[in-house]
């Protein structure tokens, strides 16, 4: 068992880290305050081949593995949770399903621009009345000749306002339950009836747009169906197995960023005549933060390596996501505490990590749902 | 066909808090990275290769196997192949002085026959700042030191290096140097790129040829030196700052008094 990263992975991690520290960190708070999606940063990430890390080179991706993708996502999270979230949603949810389930023609038309980073991807599963119980879906797709007509509302859709394509889940057979759900490729710019009705103001992650979208009689040709009718749910489960690894990696990055901020501050800040890191109360907190971060990373890498080995990762990715998201929130909270009054101000990063971390326990399956998934895998 | 040789070096960067052990800094306080000046030299060479046709960029380093990852980053940024010179005689040398580096690099230049050699102005660790010019002298190339601007088109079209050199006191010298030439590259001449991830992946398959001294027609004598590192210490640093407090008028008066006491300005 080898815990050392391969040289190629290390070089990629270090390069992305350098880019993040130079180009993203200085604007991370500003884009949060302005609620601005930094398109220019995503343009630069596209130029560096970051936007399609785990996508085949044949379709314009980098051809890297899930471990490489996790490392890149962690580095983004270490400086900006919002950029990391938009990135992870673009890759895991908006792009990867096209590679896994698309036809050759669909890959050329829809996957390639996402893999090269020319376009941003999104997917739409959640609805106003359907969250953890995603099968209770109201959005419908009715066949009309050689077209489908989509109607419904989707909620909390990351990137929808910026996206070149959105993978929309809709019911094609209302009597078939889980087997009645299908996936459709929707073009937000050119398909009539698609509308972003809300971009939410949130507790954190405000540089990453979270949207409500309305589908009012969106008429699309039948070649926009991804896979077969009725495969939407099994596709979703497969997609989330990989997606949860990226949220775990993003969470690890948030924890690392918060830990770094707290450790640096505690070494500098002096009270009672010595650095506060020399007091048990703070040192123990820092060690605990380090422990949680390292644990989150190990679980994330384990899930990623299993994924790359073609093994089942349902349990491992759920466990990594559950643990890392909790670690991110707790480590970020402790970082705020270590910085005291300064930690509560926007001049210092910990409050931002704290706000961003909370979503990780909610998105791509709440922690409660991760318990459910893991429990089932353990036979309970 | 044109060839640009870039000398590069992995240097140790010291953490903020460190301890000196003997004549060196304890290993646990060191992080290794590409010498800052060399990053600009690599970028300049790659830009020439991207502007012209059929131009090969080769980098050469003197260093142990550890530095291959650093050298590979130059390959990721567009260098075509690399040469790494190392053997037991080099490993046993405490200090590689300018003359020794010149002997080794001269052998590489004679084998590779480049049209242009780029070196960094200096290396961040031992800061001799002399290797480039010494090498030019040894191989009989023209040279220009501390180059902060290069006309790439003139290199390609006229085989001449039209350069700006940064001199003391903000003076800018414009010089023309015929190829083959050695240019020592100053920071700021360009904006070094980030390696693309595809570049990093491709760099894993590029060649880093390991050469021993014997492969270059040299022996252990080539790295002998009369220069010895005798001591390393941290100089005492002293800071003496006076902060004036009060209104602008009060602080101006206090400053004037200090200046008068120090004998600055006319009575």
Coordinates of C-alpha atoms in Angstrom, one line a residue:
Chain A
X1 CA 0.0 0.0 0.0
X2 CA 1.6 3.2 -1.2
X3 CA 0.6 6.5 0.5
X4 CA 3.0 8.6 -1.6
X5 CA 1.4 10.4 -4.6
X6 CA 2.9 9.6 -8.0
X7 CA 5.3 12.4 -9.3
X8 CA 2.9 13.4 -12.0
X9 CA 0.1 13.9 -9.5
X10 CA 2.4 15.9 -7.2
X11 CA 3.5 18.2 -10.0
X12 CA -0.1 18.8 -11.0
X13 CA -1.1 19.5 -7.4
X14 CA 1.8 21.9 -6.9
X15 CA 1.1 23.8 -10.1
X16 CA -2.6 24.2 -9.3
X17 CA -1.7 25.3 -5.8
X18 CA 0.6 27.9 -7.2
X19 CA -2.1 29.2 -9.5
X20 CA -4.6 29.2 -6.7
X21 CA -2.4 31.2 -4.4
X22 CA -1.3 33.7 -7.0
X23 CA -4.6 34.2 -9.0
X24 CA -7.5 33.2 -6.8
X25 CA -6.6 33.8 -3.2
X26 CA -6.2 37.6 -3.6
X27 CA -9.8 37.9 -5.0
X28 CA -11.5 35.2 -3.0
X29 CA -13.3 37.4 -0.5
X30 CA -14.0 40.1 -3.1
X31 CA -15.9 37.8 -5.4
X32 CA -17.8 36.5 -2.4
X33 CA -18.9 40.0 -1.4
X34 CA -19.8 40.9 -5.0
X35 CA -21.6 37.6 -5.6
X36 CA -19.7 37.4 -8.8
X37 CA -19.0 34.2 -10.8
X38 CA -15.3 34.8 -11.9
X39 CA -15.5 33.8 -15.5
X40 CA -12.0 35.0 -16.1
X41 CA -10.6 32.5 -13.6
X42 CA -12.5 29.7 -15.3
X43 CA -11.0 30.9 -18.6
X44 CA -7.5 30.6 -17.1
X45 CA -8.3 27.2 -15.6
X46 CA -9.5 26.1 -19.1
X47 CA -6.2 27.3 -20.6
X48 CA -4.3 25.1 -18.0
X49 CA -6.4 22.0 -18.9
X50 CA -8.0 22.0 -15.5
X51 CA -11.7 21.9 -16.6
X52 CA -11.7 18.4 -17.9
X53 CA -9.2 16.6 -15.6
X54 CA -10.9 13.2 -15.4
X55 CA -12.3 13.3 -19.0
X56 CA -10.8 11.3 -21.8
X57 CA -8.3 13.1 -24.1
X58 CA -10.3 11.8 -27.0
X59 CA -13.0 14.4 -26.1
X60 CA -10.7 17.3 -25.1
X61 CA -10.1 16.3 -21.5
X62 CA -6.9 15.7 -19.7
X63 CA -7.3 12.0 -19.3
X64 CA -6.4 12.1 -15.7
X65 CA -7.8 9.8 -13.0
X66 CA -10.2 10.5 -10.1
X67 CA -7.3 10.9 -7.7
X68 CA -5.8 13.7 -9.8
X69 CA -9.3 15.3 -10.0
X70 CA -9.6 15.1 -6.2
X71 CA -6.2 16.8 -5.7
X72 CA -7.1 19.6 -8.1
X73 CA -10.5 20.1 -6.4
X74 CA -8.9 20.2 -3.0
X75 CA -6.5 22.9 -4.0
X76 CA -9.4 25.0 -5.4
X77 CA -11.2 24.5 -2.1
X78 CA -8.2 25.6 -0.1
X79 CA -8.5 29.1 -1.5
X80 CA -12.2 29.4 -2.6
X81 CA -15.1 27.1 -1.7
X82 CA -17.2 28.8 -4.3
X83 CA -14.8 28.3 -7.2
X84 CA -14.3 24.8 -6.0
X85 CA -18.0 24.1 -5.9
X86 CA -18.7 25.4 -9.4
X87 CA -15.7 23.4 -10.6
X88 CA -16.8 20.2 -9.0
X89 CA -20.4 20.6 -10.2
X90 CA -19.1 21.3 -13.7
X91 CA -16.9 18.2 -13.8
X92 CA -18.7 15.6 -11.8
X93 CA -22.3 16.5 -12.5
X94 CA -22.3 18.5 -15.8
X95 CA -19.6 16.8 -17.7
X96 CA -18.8 13.2 -16.5
X97 CA -22.3 11.8 -17.2
X98 CA -22.0 12.8 -20.8
X99 CA -18.8 10.8 -21.0
X100 CA -20.3 7.8 -19.2
X101 CA -23.7 7.6 -20.9
X102 CA -23.6 9.8 -24.1
X103 CA -23.6 8.7 -27.7
X104 CA -20.7 9.5 -29.9
X105 CA -22.6 12.4 -31.4
X106 CA -23.6 13.7 -28.0
X107 CA -20.0 13.5 -26.8
X108 CA -18.8 15.5 -29.8
X109 CA -21.5 18.2 -29.5
X110 CA -21.9 18.5 -25.7
X111 CA -19.0 16.8 -23.9
X112 CA -16.1 18.4 -25.8
X113 CA -16.9 22.1 -25.0
X114 CA -17.2 21.2 -21.4
X115 CA -14.1 19.1 -21.2
X116 CA -12.0 21.8 -22.8
X117 CA -13.6 24.4 -20.5
X118 CA -15.1 26.4 -23.3
X119 CA -18.5 25.9 -21.6
X120 CA -19.5 25.5 -18.0
X121 CA -21.7 22.5 -17.1
X122 CA -24.6 21.9 -14.8
X123 CA -27.2 19.3 -13.8
X124 CA -30.7 19.6 -12.5
X125 CA -32.0 17.0 -10.1
X126 CA -33.4 18.7 -7.0
X127 CA -36.9 20.3 -7.1
X128 CA -38.7 22.6 -4.7
X129 CA -40.6 19.6 -3.3
X130 CA -38.0 16.9 -4.0
X131 CA -34.6 16.9 -2.3
X132 CA -33.4 13.9 -0.4
X133 CA -36.2 11.9 -1.8
X134 CA -35.2 12.6 -5.3
X135 CA -37.5 10.0 -6.9
X136 CA -40.5 12.1 -5.9
X137 CA -40.1 14.2 -9.0
X138 CA -42.6 16.5 -10.6
X139 CA -40.7 17.6 -13.7
X140 CA -42.0 15.7 -16.7
X141 CA -40.8 15.0 -20.2
X142 CA -43.6 14.0 -22.6
X143 CA -42.8 12.5 -26.0
X144 CA -44.4 14.4 -28.9
X145 CA -43.4 12.9 -32.2
X146 CA -39.6 13.0 -32.4
X147 CA -39.4 15.6 -29.7
X148 CA -39.7 15.7 -25.9
X149 CA -41.5 18.5 -24.1
X150 CA -40.2 19.3 -20.6
X151 CA -42.2 21.0 -17.9
X152 CA -41.3 21.7 -14.2
X153 CA -39.2 23.6 -11.8
X154 CA -35.7 22.7 -10.6
X155 CA -34.1 24.1 -7.4
X156 CA -30.6 24.9 -6.2
X157 CA -29.0 24.2 -9.5
X158 CA -25.3 25.2 -9.4
X159 CA -23.9 27.0 -12.5
X160 CA -27.3 27.1 -14.3
X161 CA -27.0 30.8 -15.0
X162 CA -23.5 30.3 -16.6
X163 CA -24.0 27.0 -18.2
X164 CA -23.7 25.9 -21.8
X165 CA -25.7 22.8 -21.1
X166 CA -27.8 21.4 -18.2
X167 CA -28.5 17.8 -17.7
X168 CA -32.1 17.7 -16.5
X169 CA -33.8 14.8 -14.8
X170 CA -37.4 14.4 -15.7
X171 CA -40.2 11.8 -15.4
X172 CA -40.9 10.0 -18.7
X173 CA -43.1 7.2 -17.1
X174 CA -45.1 8.4 -14.1
X175 CA -46.1 4.8 -13.1
X176 CA -42.6 3.3 -13.1
X177 CA -41.2 5.0 -10.0
X178 CA -37.4 5.1 -10.0
X179 CA -37.4 3.4 -13.4
X180 CA -39.5 6.2 -14.9
X181 CA -36.8 8.9 -14.7
X182 CA -34.7 10.0 -17.7
X183 CA -32.0 12.5 -18.3
X184 CA -32.1 15.2 -21.0
X185 CA -29.5 17.6 -22.3
X186 CA -30.9 21.1 -22.3
X187 CA -29.3 24.1 -23.9
X188 CA -30.1 27.1 -21.7
X189 CA -29.2 29.7 -24.3
X190 CA -31.1 28.3 -27.2
X191 CA -34.0 26.2 -26.0
X192 CA -37.1 28.2 -25.6
X193 CA -38.9 27.9 -22.3
X194 CA -35.8 27.6 -20.2
X195 CA -35.5 30.3 -17.6
X196 CA -33.3 31.0 -14.6
X197 CA -36.0 32.5 -12.2
X198 CA -33.8 33.0 -9.1
X199 CA -30.1 33.2 -8.3
X200 CA -30.1 32.7 -4.5
X201 CA -28.2 34.8 -2.0
X202 CA -26.6 32.3 0.4
X203 CA -24.8 31.9 3.7
X204 CA -21.6 31.3 1.7
X205 CA -20.3 30.2 -1.7
X206 CA -21.8 33.3 -3.3
X207 CA -19.3 33.4 -6.2
X208 CA -20.9 30.1 -7.3
X209 CA -24.4 30.7 -8.7
X210 CA -27.2 28.6 -7.2
X211 CA -30.3 28.9 -9.3
X212 CA -33.9 28.1 -9.5
X213 CA -34.9 27.2 -13.1
X214 CA -38.2 27.0 -14.8
X215 CA -38.9 24.7 -17.7
X216 CA -42.0 25.8 -19.5
X217 CA -42.8 23.6 -22.4
X218 CA -39.1 23.3 -23.4
X219 CA -39.2 21.4 -26.7
X220 CA -36.1 19.4 -27.5
X221 CA -35.2 16.9 -30.2
X222 CA -35.2 13.2 -29.1
X223 CA -31.4 13.0 -29.6
X224 CA -31.1 15.0 -26.4
X225 CA -32.1 12.0 -24.3
X226 CA -29.0 10.8 -22.5
X227 CA -28.8 7.0 -22.4
X228 CA -32.2 5.2 -22.6
X229 CA -35.6 6.3 -21.2
X230 CA -35.8 5.1 -17.6
X231 CA -32.1 5.1 -16.9
X232 CA -32.0 8.5 -15.2
X233 CA -32.0 7.1 -11.7
X234 CA -29.2 4.5 -12.1
X235 CA -27.2 7.2 -13.9
X236 CA -27.8 9.5 -10.9
X237 CA -26.5 6.9 -8.5
X238 CA -23.3 6.3 -10.5
X239 CA -22.8 10.0 -11.0
X240 CA -23.1 10.7 -7.3
X241 CA -20.6 8.0 -6.4
X242 CA -17.9 10.0 -8.2
X243 CA -19.4 13.4 -7.3
X244 CA -19.2 12.7 -3.6
X245 CA -15.5 12.1 -3.9
X246 CA -15.1 15.6 -5.3
X247 CA -17.2 17.2 -2.5
X248 CA -15.1 15.3 0.0
X249 CA -12.0 16.6 -1.7
X250 CA -13.4 20.2 -1.8
X251 CA -14.2 19.8 1.9
X252 CA -10.7 18.6 2.6
X253 CA -9.5 21.8 0.9
X254 CA -11.7 24.0 3.0
X255 CA -10.4 22.3 6.2
X256 CA -6.8 22.7 5.0
X257 CA -7.3 26.4 4.1
X258 CA -8.9 27.0 7.5
X259 CA -6.1 25.1 9.3
X260 CA -3.4 27.0 7.4
X261 CA -4.9 30.3 8.4
X262 CA -5.2 29.3 12.0
X263 CA -1.7 27.8 12.3
X264 CA -0.1 30.8 10.7
X265 CA -2.0 33.2 13.0
X266 CA -1.3 31.2 16.2
X267 CA 2.4 31.2 15.6
X268 CA 2.5 35.0 15.1
X269 CA -0.1 36.2 17.6
X270 CA 1.4 36.8 21.0
X271 CA -0.5 37.1 24.3
X272 CA 0.8 36.8 27.8
X273 CA 4.3 37.1 26.3
X274 CA 4.4 34.2 23.9
X275 CA 2.8 32.9 20.7
X276 CA -0.7 31.6 21.4
X277 CA 0.3 28.3 19.7
X278 CA 2.4 27.6 22.8
X279 CA -0.6 27.4 25.0
X280 CA -2.2 24.0 25.4
X281 CA -5.7 25.3 24.7
X282 CA -4.7 26.5 21.2
X283 CA -2.1 23.9 20.4
X284 CA -4.5 21.1 21.2
X285 CA -7.1 22.7 19.0
X286 CA -4.6 23.0 16.1
X287 CA -3.6 19.4 16.5
X288 CA -7.2 18.3 16.5
X289 CA -7.8 20.4 13.3
X290 CA -4.8 18.8 11.7
X291 CA -6.0 15.3 12.6
X292 CA -9.5 15.9 11.2
X293 CA -8.1 17.3 7.9
X294 CA -5.6 14.5 7.5
X295 CA -8.3 11.9 8.1
X296 CA -10.7 13.5 5.6
X297 CA -7.9 13.5 3.0
X298 CA -7.1 9.8 3.6
X299 CA -10.7 8.8 3.2
X300 CA -11.0 10.9 0.1
X301 CA -7.9 9.4 -1.5
X302 CA -9.0 5.9 -0.6
X303 CA -12.3 6.4 -2.3
X304 CA -10.6 8.0 -5.3
X305 CA -8.1 5.2 -5.7
X306 CA -10.8 2.5 -5.4
X307 CA -12.8 4.4 -8.1
X308 CA -9.8 4.4 -10.4
X309 CA -9.4 0.7 -9.7
X310 CA -12.9 0.1 -11.0
X311 CA -14.1 -1.1 -7.6
X312 CA -17.4 -0.2 -6.0
X313 CA -17.2 3.1 -4.1
X314 CA -20.7 3.7 -2.9
X315 CA -19.8 3.2 0.7
X316 CA -16.3 4.7 0.5
X317 CA -17.4 7.9 -1.3
X318 CA -20.3 8.4 1.1
X319 CA -18.0 7.9 4.1
X320 CA -15.4 10.3 2.7
X321 CA -18.0 12.9 2.0
X322 CA -19.7 12.5 5.4
X323 CA -16.4 12.7 7.3
X324 CA -14.7 15.5 5.2
X325 CA -17.8 17.8 5.2
X326 CA -18.0 17.5 9.0
X327 CA -14.3 18.1 9.3
X328 CA -14.5 21.2 7.1
X329 CA -17.2 22.7 9.3
X330 CA -15.5 21.9 12.6
X331 CA -12.0 22.9 11.5
X332 CA -13.3 26.1 10.0
X333 CA -15.3 26.9 13.2
X334 CA -12.1 26.3 15.3
X335 CA -10.1 28.5 12.9
X336 CA -12.5 31.3 13.6
X337 CA -12.1 30.7 17.3
X338 CA -8.2 30.7 17.1
X339 CA -8.3 34.1 15.4
X340 CA -10.7 35.4 17.9
X341 CA -12.2 38.8 17.0
X342 CA -10.2 38.8 13.8
X343 CA -11.6 35.5 12.8
X344 CA -15.1 37.0 12.9
X345 CA -14.1 39.7 10.4
X346 CA -14.1 39.5 6.6
X347 CA -10.5 40.6 6.6
X348 CA -9.5 37.1 7.5
X349 CA -10.4 33.9 5.7
X350 CA -11.7 31.6 8.4
X351 CA -15.2 33.0 8.5
X352 CA -15.5 32.4 4.7
X353 CA -14.4 28.8 5.1
X354 CA -16.9 28.4 7.9
X355 CA -19.8 29.7 5.8
X356 CA -18.7 27.6 2.8
X357 CA -18.2 24.4 4.8
X358 CA -21.8 24.2 5.9
X359 CA -23.1 23.5 2.4
X360 CA -20.8 20.5 2.1
X361 CA -23.0 18.7 4.7
X362 CA -26.1 19.5 2.6
X363 CA -25.2 19.3 -1.1
X364 CA -24.9 16.1 -3.2
X365 CA -26.7 14.2 -0.4
X366 CA -27.1 15.5 3.1
X367 CA -25.1 14.0 5.9
X368 CA -28.3 12.2 7.0
X369 CA -28.6 10.6 3.6
X370 CA -24.9 9.6 3.7
X371 CA -25.7 7.8 6.9
X372 CA -28.5 6.1 5.2
X373 CA -26.3 5.1 2.2
X374 CA -23.5 3.8 4.5
X375 CA -26.0 2.0 6.8
X376 CA -27.5 0.1 3.8
X377 CA -24.0 -0.8 2.6
X378 CA -23.2 -2.2 6.0
X379 CA -26.3 -4.3 5.9
X380 CA -28.4 -2.3 8.4
Chain B
X1 CA 17.3 24.3 -37.2
X2 CA 18.2 26.3 -34.2
X3 CA 19.1 25.2 -30.7
X4 CA 18.7 27.0 -27.4
X5 CA 20.4 25.6 -24.3
X6 CA 19.1 26.8 -20.9
X7 CA 21.2 26.1 -17.8
X8 CA 18.9 25.5 -14.9
X9 CA 19.5 24.8 -11.2
X10 CA 17.4 23.5 -8.4
X11 CA 18.0 25.7 -5.4
X12 CA 17.1 25.2 -1.7
X13 CA 14.8 27.8 -0.2
X14 CA 15.0 28.3 3.5
X15 CA 12.0 28.4 5.8
X16 CA 11.4 31.4 8.0
X17 CA 12.8 29.7 11.1
X18 CA 15.8 27.5 10.6
X19 CA 18.9 26.2 12.2
X20 CA 22.5 26.1 10.9
X21 CA 24.4 22.8 11.2
X22 CA 28.1 23.2 10.5
X23 CA 28.5 25.1 7.3
X24 CA 24.9 24.4 6.0
X25 CA 21.3 24.8 6.9
X26 CA 19.7 21.7 8.4
X27 CA 17.8 19.8 5.6
X28 CA 14.5 19.8 7.4
X29 CA 14.3 23.6 6.9
X30 CA 14.8 23.4 3.2
X31 CA 12.4 23.3 0.3
X32 CA 13.7 22.8 -3.2
X33 CA 12.5 24.7 -6.2
X34 CA 13.7 25.9 -9.6
X35 CA 16.0 28.9 -9.3
X36 CA 13.9 32.0 -9.9
X37 CA 16.1 33.5 -12.6
X38 CA 16.1 30.2 -14.5
X39 CA 12.3 30.3 -14.7
X40 CA 12.6 33.4 -16.8
X41 CA 15.3 31.9 -18.9
X42 CA 13.2 28.9 -19.6
X43 CA 10.2 31.1 -20.5
X44 CA 12.3 33.2 -22.9
X45 CA 13.7 30.1 -24.6
X46 CA 10.2 28.6 -25.0
X47 CA 8.9 31.8 -26.4
X48 CA 11.6 31.7 -29.1
X49 CA 10.7 28.1 -29.9
X50 CA 7.0 29.1 -30.2
X51 CA 7.7 32.1 -32.4
X52 CA 10.1 30.3 -34.8
X53 CA 10.1 27.0 -36.7
X54 CA 12.2 24.0 -35.9
X55 CA 13.8 25.3 -32.7
X56 CA 14.9 22.8 -30.1
X57 CA 15.1 23.9 -26.4
X58 CA 17.4 21.8 -24.2
X59 CA 18.0 22.4 -20.6
X60 CA 21.0 21.3 -18.6
X61 CA 21.4 21.0 -14.9
X62 CA 24.1 19.8 -12.5
X63 CA 22.4 18.0 -9.7
X64 CA 21.3 14.8 -7.9
X65 CA 18.4 12.6 -8.9
X66 CA 16.2 14.5 -6.5
X67 CA 16.1 17.5 -8.8
X68 CA 14.5 15.6 -11.7
X69 CA 11.0 16.8 -10.6
X70 CA 12.1 20.4 -10.7
X71 CA 13.7 19.9 -14.1
X72 CA 10.6 18.1 -15.3
X73 CA 8.6 21.3 -14.6
X74 CA 10.8 23.1 -17.2
X75 CA 10.0 20.2 -19.6
X76 CA 6.3 20.7 -18.7
X77 CA 6.6 24.4 -19.7
X78 CA 7.9 23.5 -23.2
X79 CA 11.5 22.5 -23.0
X80 CA 12.1 19.6 -25.3
X81 CA 14.6 17.5 -23.4
X82 CA 17.0 17.8 -20.5
X83 CA 20.5 16.7 -19.5
X84 CA 21.4 16.1 -15.9
X85 CA 25.1 15.9 -15.0
X86 CA 25.9 14.0 -11.8
X87 CA 28.2 11.4 -10.5
X88 CA 30.1 10.4 -7.3
X89 CA 32.8 13.0 -7.7
X90 CA 30.1 15.7 -7.8
X91 CA 28.2 14.2 -4.9
X92 CA 31.3 14.4 -2.8
X93 CA 32.0 18.0 -3.6
X94 CA 30.9 20.4 -0.9
X95 CA 31.1 23.5 -3.0
X96 CA 30.9 23.6 -6.8
X97 CA 32.6 26.8 -7.7
X98 CA 32.2 28.9 -10.9
X99 CA 35.3 27.3 -12.5
X100 CA 34.0 23.8 -12.0
X101 CA 30.6 24.7 -13.3
X102 CA 32.2 26.3 -16.3
X103 CA 34.2 23.2 -17.1
X104 CA 31.1 21.0 -17.0
X105 CA 28.9 23.4 -18.9
X106 CA 31.6 24.0 -21.5
X107 CA 31.7 20.3 -22.2
X108 CA 27.9 20.2 -22.6
X109 CA 28.0 23.3 -24.9
X110 CA 30.7 21.6 -27.1
X111 CA 28.6 18.5 -27.3
X112 CA 25.3 20.2 -28.0
X113 CA 26.5 23.1 -30.2
X114 CA 23.7 25.5 -29.3
X115 CA 23.1 28.8 -31.1
X116 CA 22.0 30.5 -27.9
X117 CA 22.7 29.7 -24.2
X118 CA 20.5 31.2 -21.6
X119 CA 21.5 31.2 -17.9
X120 CA 19.9 33.0 -15.0
X121 CA 21.7 36.1 -13.9
X122 CA 22.5 34.3 -10.7
X123 CA 21.3 31.4 -8.5
X124 CA 19.3 32.2 -5.4
X125 CA 21.4 29.9 -3.1
X126 CA 25.1 30.6 -3.6
X127 CA 24.7 33.7 -5.7
X128 CA 28.1 33.7 -7.5
X129 CA 26.4 35.4 -10.4
X130 CA 29.3 34.5 -12.7
X131 CA 28.6 31.2 -14.4
X132 CA 27.0 32.6 -17.6
X133 CA 29.8 35.0 -18.4
X134 CA 32.5 32.6 -17.4
X135 CA 30.9 30.0 -19.7
X136 CA 30.8 32.4 -22.6
X137 CA 34.5 33.2 -22.2
X138 CA 35.4 29.5 -22.0
X139 CA 33.5 28.5 -25.2
X140 CA 34.4 31.7 -27.0
X141 CA 30.8 32.9 -27.5
X142 CA 29.7 36.5 -27.4
X143 CA 27.8 37.4 -24.3
X144 CA 25.5 39.9 -22.7
X145 CA 24.8 39.9 -18.9
X146 CA 21.7 41.0 -17.0
X147 CA 19.4 40.9 -20.1
X148 CA 15.9 42.2 -19.4
X149 CA 14.7 42.5 -23.0
X150 CA 15.4 40.4 -26.1
X151 CA 14.1 41.1 -29.6
X152 CA 13.0 37.6 -30.5
X153 CA 12.4 38.4 -34.2
X154 CA 16.0 39.6 -34.6
X155 CA 17.2 36.4 -33.1
X156 CA 15.2 34.4 -35.7
X157 CA 15.6 36.6 -38.7
X158 CA 19.1 38.1 -38.4
X159 CA 20.9 35.7 -36.0
X160 CA 21.6 38.6 -33.7
X161 CA 20.6 39.1 -30.1
X162 CA 19.4 42.7 -29.7
X163 CA 19.1 43.1 -26.0
X164 CA 18.5 45.6 -23.2
X165 CA 20.8 45.2 -20.3
X166 CA 19.9 46.5 -16.8
X167 CA 22.8 48.4 -15.3
X168 CA 23.3 50.1 -12.0
X169 CA 21.3 53.2 -11.2
X170 CA 18.4 52.4 -13.6
X171 CA 20.5 52.8 -16.7
X172 CA 19.3 50.7 -19.7
X173 CA 21.9 49.7 -22.2
X174 CA 21.0 48.5 -25.7
X175 CA 23.4 46.1 -27.2
X176 CA 23.6 43.8 -30.2
X177 CA 25.4 40.5 -29.8
X178 CA 26.0 38.1 -32.7
X179 CA 25.1 34.5 -32.3
X180 CA 26.3 32.1 -31.0
X181 CA 25.9 33.9 -27.7
X182 CA 25.4 33.5 -24.0
X183 CA 22.7 35.7 -22.4
X184 CA 22.3 35.9 -18.6
X185 CA 18.6 36.5 -18.1
X186 CA 17.2 38.9 -15.6
X187 CA 13.9 38.5 -13.8
X188 CA 11.1 40.5 -15.3
X189 CA 12.2 39.9 -18.9
X190 CA 8.9 38.1 -19.4
X191 CA 6.0 36.6 -17.4
X192 CA 6.8 32.9 -16.8
X193 CA 3.8 30.8 -17.5
X194 CA 2.1 28.2 -15.4
X195 CA 2.8 24.7 -16.7
X196 CA -0.4 23.4 -18.3
X197 CA -1.6 20.1 -16.8
X198 CA -1.3 18.5 -20.3
X199 CA 2.3 19.8 -20.4
X200 CA 3.0 18.2 -17.1
X201 CA 1.6 14.9 -18.3
X202 CA 3.6 15.0 -21.5
X203 CA 6.7 16.0 -19.6
X204 CA 6.6 12.6 -17.8
X205 CA 7.6 11.0 -21.1
X206 CA 10.3 13.5 -22.1
X207 CA 13.9 12.6 -21.8
X208 CA 16.2 13.6 -19.0
X209 CA 19.6 12.2 -20.0
X210 CA 21.9 11.4 -17.1
X211 CA 25.6 12.2 -17.9
X212 CA 28.6 11.4 -15.7
X213 CA 31.7 13.5 -15.9
X214 CA 33.4 10.7 -18.0
X215 CA 30.5 11.0 -20.5
X216 CA 31.6 14.6 -21.0
X217 CA 35.3 13.8 -21.3
X218 CA 36.0 15.1 -17.8
X219 CA 37.3 13.4 -14.6
X220 CA 37.1 14.2 -10.9
X221 CA 39.7 16.9 -11.3
X222 CA 37.2 19.0 -13.1
X223 CA 35.3 19.6 -9.9
X224 CA 38.3 20.3 -7.7
X225 CA 38.3 23.8 -6.2
X226 CA 40.4 26.1 -4.1
X227 CA 37.3 27.7 -2.7
X228 CA 36.2 26.3 0.7
X229 CA 33.2 27.1 2.7
X230 CA 34.6 27.8 6.2
X231 CA 31.7 29.1 8.2
X232 CA 28.0 30.0 8.0
X233 CA 26.3 32.2 10.5
X234 CA 23.3 34.5 10.8
X235 CA 24.3 38.1 11.0
X236 CA 23.1 40.1 13.9
X237 CA 20.3 42.2 12.7
X238 CA 19.5 45.4 14.4
X239 CA 16.5 47.6 13.9
X240 CA 16.2 51.0 15.4
X241 CA 12.9 52.7 14.7
X242 CA 11.5 55.8 16.3
X243 CA 7.8 56.3 15.9
X244 CA 6.7 59.9 16.2
X245 CA 3.3 60.5 17.7
X246 CA 1.0 63.5 17.6
X247 CA -0.4 65.9 15.0
X248 CA 1.3 66.5 11.7
X249 CA 2.9 69.7 13.0
X250 CA 4.2 68.0 16.2
X251 CA 5.7 65.0 14.3
X252 CA 7.2 67.3 11.6
X253 CA 8.9 69.3 14.4
X254 CA 10.2 66.1 16.0
X255 CA 11.5 64.8 12.7
X256 CA 13.2 68.2 12.0
X257 CA 14.9 68.0 15.4
X258 CA 16.3 64.5 14.7
X259 CA 17.6 65.6 11.2
X260 CA 19.2 68.6 12.7
X261 CA 20.9 66.5 15.4
X262 CA 22.2 64.1 12.7
X263 CA 23.6 67.0 10.8
X264 CA 21.2 66.7 7.8
X265 CA 20.3 69.8 5.9
X266 CA 21.4 73.5 6.0
X267 CA 21.4 75.5 9.2

